[in-house]
XYZ file of C-alpha atoms in Angstrom:
236
model
C 4.878 16.924 11.761
C 1.521 16.909 9.978
C 3.214 17.289 6.571
C 5.104 14.013 6.900
C 3.820 11.152 4.728
C 2.220 8.302 6.629
C 3.504 4.838 5.813
C 1.685 1.589 6.576
C 3.546 -1.586 7.432
C 2.905 -5.170 8.506
C 5.146 -7.781 10.134
C 5.371 -11.477 9.255
C 7.338 -13.635 11.682
C 6.525 -17.017 13.182
C 7.880 -15.854 16.549
C 5.439 -13.575 18.478
C 8.328 -12.192 20.547
C 10.114 -11.065 17.369
C 6.951 -9.302 16.212
C 6.684 -7.523 19.554
C 10.297 -6.282 19.355
C 9.701 -4.755 15.917
C 6.412 -3.202 17.047
C 8.149 -1.586 20.005
C 10.841 -0.152 17.728
C 8.167 1.157 15.351
C 6.357 3.006 18.131
C 9.180 5.565 18.048
C 8.243 6.626 14.492
C 5.171 8.857 14.193
C 4.856 8.442 10.435
C 4.885 4.644 10.359
C 1.684 2.807 11.273
C 2.013 -0.872 12.048
C -1.264 -2.372 10.830
C -0.766 -5.904 12.125
C 1.696 -8.685 12.892
C 1.228 -12.193 11.420
C 2.788 -15.462 12.568
C 1.733 -17.179 9.310
C 2.644 -15.667 5.943
C -0.502 -16.999 4.280
C -2.665 -14.958 6.670
C -1.130 -11.715 5.392
C -2.160 -12.194 1.750
C -5.623 -10.658 2.140
C -4.382 -7.400 3.662
C -1.574 -7.145 1.092
C -4.152 -7.441 -1.691
C -6.659 -4.993 -0.232
C -4.539 -2.385 1.575
C -1.747 -0.150 0.302
C 1.088 -1.512 2.439
C 4.305 0.464 2.080
C 6.678 -1.659 4.132
C 6.850 -5.340 5.043
C 9.054 -6.775 7.794
C 9.552 -10.367 6.726
C 11.174 -13.312 8.497
C 12.922 -15.847 6.255
C 12.987 -19.221 8.025
C 9.302 -19.976 8.634
C 7.270 -23.200 8.496
C 5.241 -23.837 5.358
C 6.826 -21.196 3.141
C 10.020 -19.210 3.539
C 10.006 -15.432 3.512
C 11.941 -15.409 0.231
C 9.461 -17.783 -1.438
C 6.554 -15.742 -0.092
C 7.985 -12.490 -1.464
C 8.496 -14.054 -4.891
C 4.817 -15.063 -4.927
C 3.565 -11.483 -4.521
C 2.498 -9.594 -7.652
C 2.796 -6.074 -6.278
C 5.036 -6.314 -3.240
C 5.767 -3.451 -0.847
C 9.272 -2.452 0.237
C 10.747 -5.279 2.322
C 13.089 -5.420 5.284
C 14.079 -9.008 6.042
C 14.430 -10.014 9.690
C 16.127 -13.314 10.405
C 18.485 -15.202 12.697
C 20.467 -16.473 9.691
C 23.128 -14.474 7.838
C 23.475 -16.846 4.878
C 20.337 -15.630 3.047
C 21.529 -12.030 2.649
C 22.563 -12.381 -1.005
C 19.191 -13.903 -1.959
C 17.423 -11.123 -0.082
C 19.236 -8.276 -1.797
C 18.720 -9.895 -5.204
C 15.032 -9.331 -4.492
C 15.745 -5.602 -3.943
C 15.237 -5.741 -0.187
C 15.638 -2.425 1.614
C 17.744 -4.084 4.299
C 18.592 -7.356 6.001
C 18.427 -7.401 9.807
C 19.934 -10.212 11.831
C 18.278 -11.038 15.162
C 18.509 -9.898 17.870
C 17.766 -6.511 16.295
C 19.086 -3.498 18.172
C 17.279 -0.184 17.816
C 20.432 1.411 16.397
C 20.535 -1.122 13.549
C 16.758 -0.895 13.127
C 16.980 2.893 12.771
C 19.523 2.527 9.977
C 17.135 0.245 8.076
C 14.204 2.623 8.563
C 16.267 5.547 7.271
C 17.060 3.506 4.161
C 13.338 2.898 3.687
C 12.519 6.603 4.107
C 15.159 7.533 1.556
C 13.875 5.061 -1.033
C 10.210 5.866 -0.413
C 10.745 9.617 -0.771
C 12.793 9.135 -3.934
C 10.067 6.967 -5.458
C 7.387 9.482 -4.492
C 9.251 12.320 -6.216
C 9.595 10.228 -9.367
C 5.919 9.260 -9.302
C 4.823 12.867 -8.776
C 6.901 14.047 -11.737
C 5.446 11.342 -13.967
C 1.888 12.099 -12.849
C 2.284 15.838 -13.353
C 3.334 15.251 -16.961
C 0.008 13.677 -17.903
C -3.646 14.055 -17.020
C -4.824 10.583 -17.964
C -4.332 6.891 -17.308
C -4.314 4.008 -19.793
C -6.226 0.877 -18.778
C -6.720 -2.425 -20.581
C -10.165 -3.970 -20.878
C -11.863 -6.176 -23.494
C -8.568 -6.467 -25.404
C -8.527 -2.687 -25.854
C -6.543 0.173 -24.343
C -8.675 2.934 -22.812
C -7.157 6.377 -22.360
C -9.134 7.898 -19.490
C -8.679 11.446 -18.243
C -8.403 11.724 -14.456
C -11.091 14.393 -14.476
C -13.572 11.938 -16.064
C -13.206 9.290 -13.345
C -15.958 9.339 -10.717
C -14.852 6.404 -8.575
C -13.191 2.999 -8.772
C -14.441 -0.104 -6.994
C -12.769 -3.402 -6.181
C -14.160 -6.665 -7.556
C -11.744 -9.144 -5.958
C -9.004 -9.520 -8.605
C -10.598 -6.890 -10.836
C -11.536 -3.234 -10.610
C -14.484 -1.379 -12.124
C -13.686 2.161 -13.211
C -16.724 4.449 -13.361
C -16.436 7.553 -15.535
C -18.886 10.286 -16.432
C -19.967 8.374 -19.565
C -19.183 4.669 -19.117
C -17.683 1.961 -16.902
C -14.983 -0.600 -17.676
C -13.749 -3.682 -15.821
C -9.984 -4.336 -15.716
C -7.833 -7.137 -14.369
C -6.098 -5.117 -11.649
C -5.976 -4.811 -7.877
C -7.349 -1.680 -6.224
C -4.021 -1.262 -4.419
C -2.256 -1.355 -7.779
C -4.371 1.326 -9.461
C -4.127 3.474 -6.322
C -0.377 3.837 -6.855
C -0.921 5.130 -10.404
C -3.380 7.887 -9.528
C -2.370 11.413 -8.465
C -2.759 11.656 -4.696
C -3.875 15.276 -5.027
C -7.033 14.203 -6.880
C -7.934 10.754 -5.572
C -8.272 9.106 -2.184
C -9.153 5.653 -0.921
C -12.144 5.868 1.401
C -12.774 2.166 1.949
C -10.987 -1.103 1.239
C -13.269 -1.408 -1.807
C -13.418 2.169 -3.129
C -11.254 5.008 -4.440
C -13.005 8.274 -5.261
C -12.261 11.432 -7.216
C -12.292 14.195 -4.585
C -13.547 16.748 -7.095
C -16.698 14.688 -7.756
C -17.920 14.605 -4.138
C -21.137 16.574 -3.788
C -22.098 15.765 -0.186
C -20.196 14.225 2.708
C -20.599 13.508 6.412
C -18.351 11.779 8.925
C -19.883 8.471 7.819
C -20.264 8.660 4.031
C -19.686 10.611 0.817
C -22.033 11.088 -2.127
C -21.063 11.216 -5.790
C -24.104 11.830 -7.943
C -26.784 9.418 -6.742
C -24.277 6.986 -5.199
C -23.513 6.934 -1.484
C -20.228 5.438 -0.208
C -19.489 4.464 3.382
C -16.173 5.773 4.709
C -14.142 2.909 6.166
C -13.077 3.227 9.787
C -9.372 3.000 8.959
C -9.652 5.758 6.342
C -11.959 8.199 8.124
C -9.428 10.647 9.586
C -7.527 11.155 6.338
C -10.695 11.358 4.203
C -12.332 13.983 6.398
C -9.118 15.993 6.536
C -8.835 16.008 2.743
C -12.493 16.807 2.166
C -12.501 19.612 4.710
């Protein structure tokens, strides 16, 4: 069980009862963590920008902005399973590469089929990403109209600056127009870990750590509450 990947998801639906049904279905899956349910799509933007969300359950017919319009507005969207009472939007949904399209009321049997589709796609993507990462030991980042080829082993840590990131290496730092969640997907998970909503660190550079913080050189970084268990497990 402990070797299973852990996936994070959120739910966006203007009906609280619909959110509760999905949450109850999700409780049967140990390796899916439901972070939060939102009744307004706009309220979910912050967590989508700051957290690595793997799966989004998204209603379509909502006040203000439809689920399809909301998905189109996202720069780096997670995998999406649409949940709706209307069948007629299915073609639009699958054109956006949705994992599945669930029509309410959602039975657990149908829900399970959608989750299995997500697992299959997520595992396939992870294998592809691992192969690509193993073939190189560097990342290319754009800053100041230049391309910087940075070896993973030279990166100390990366911090979030709203819509930008600051990459700190052994010799210099650069600022790039990128989300922390975006750069996290490009780094090898065997070498890097997110310890806080604002920081990713190179595990090999940690000199001192406690249950509350890690130290890299003369910098001390607080371990976020939501990341503590995984960080301490990896460091230990």
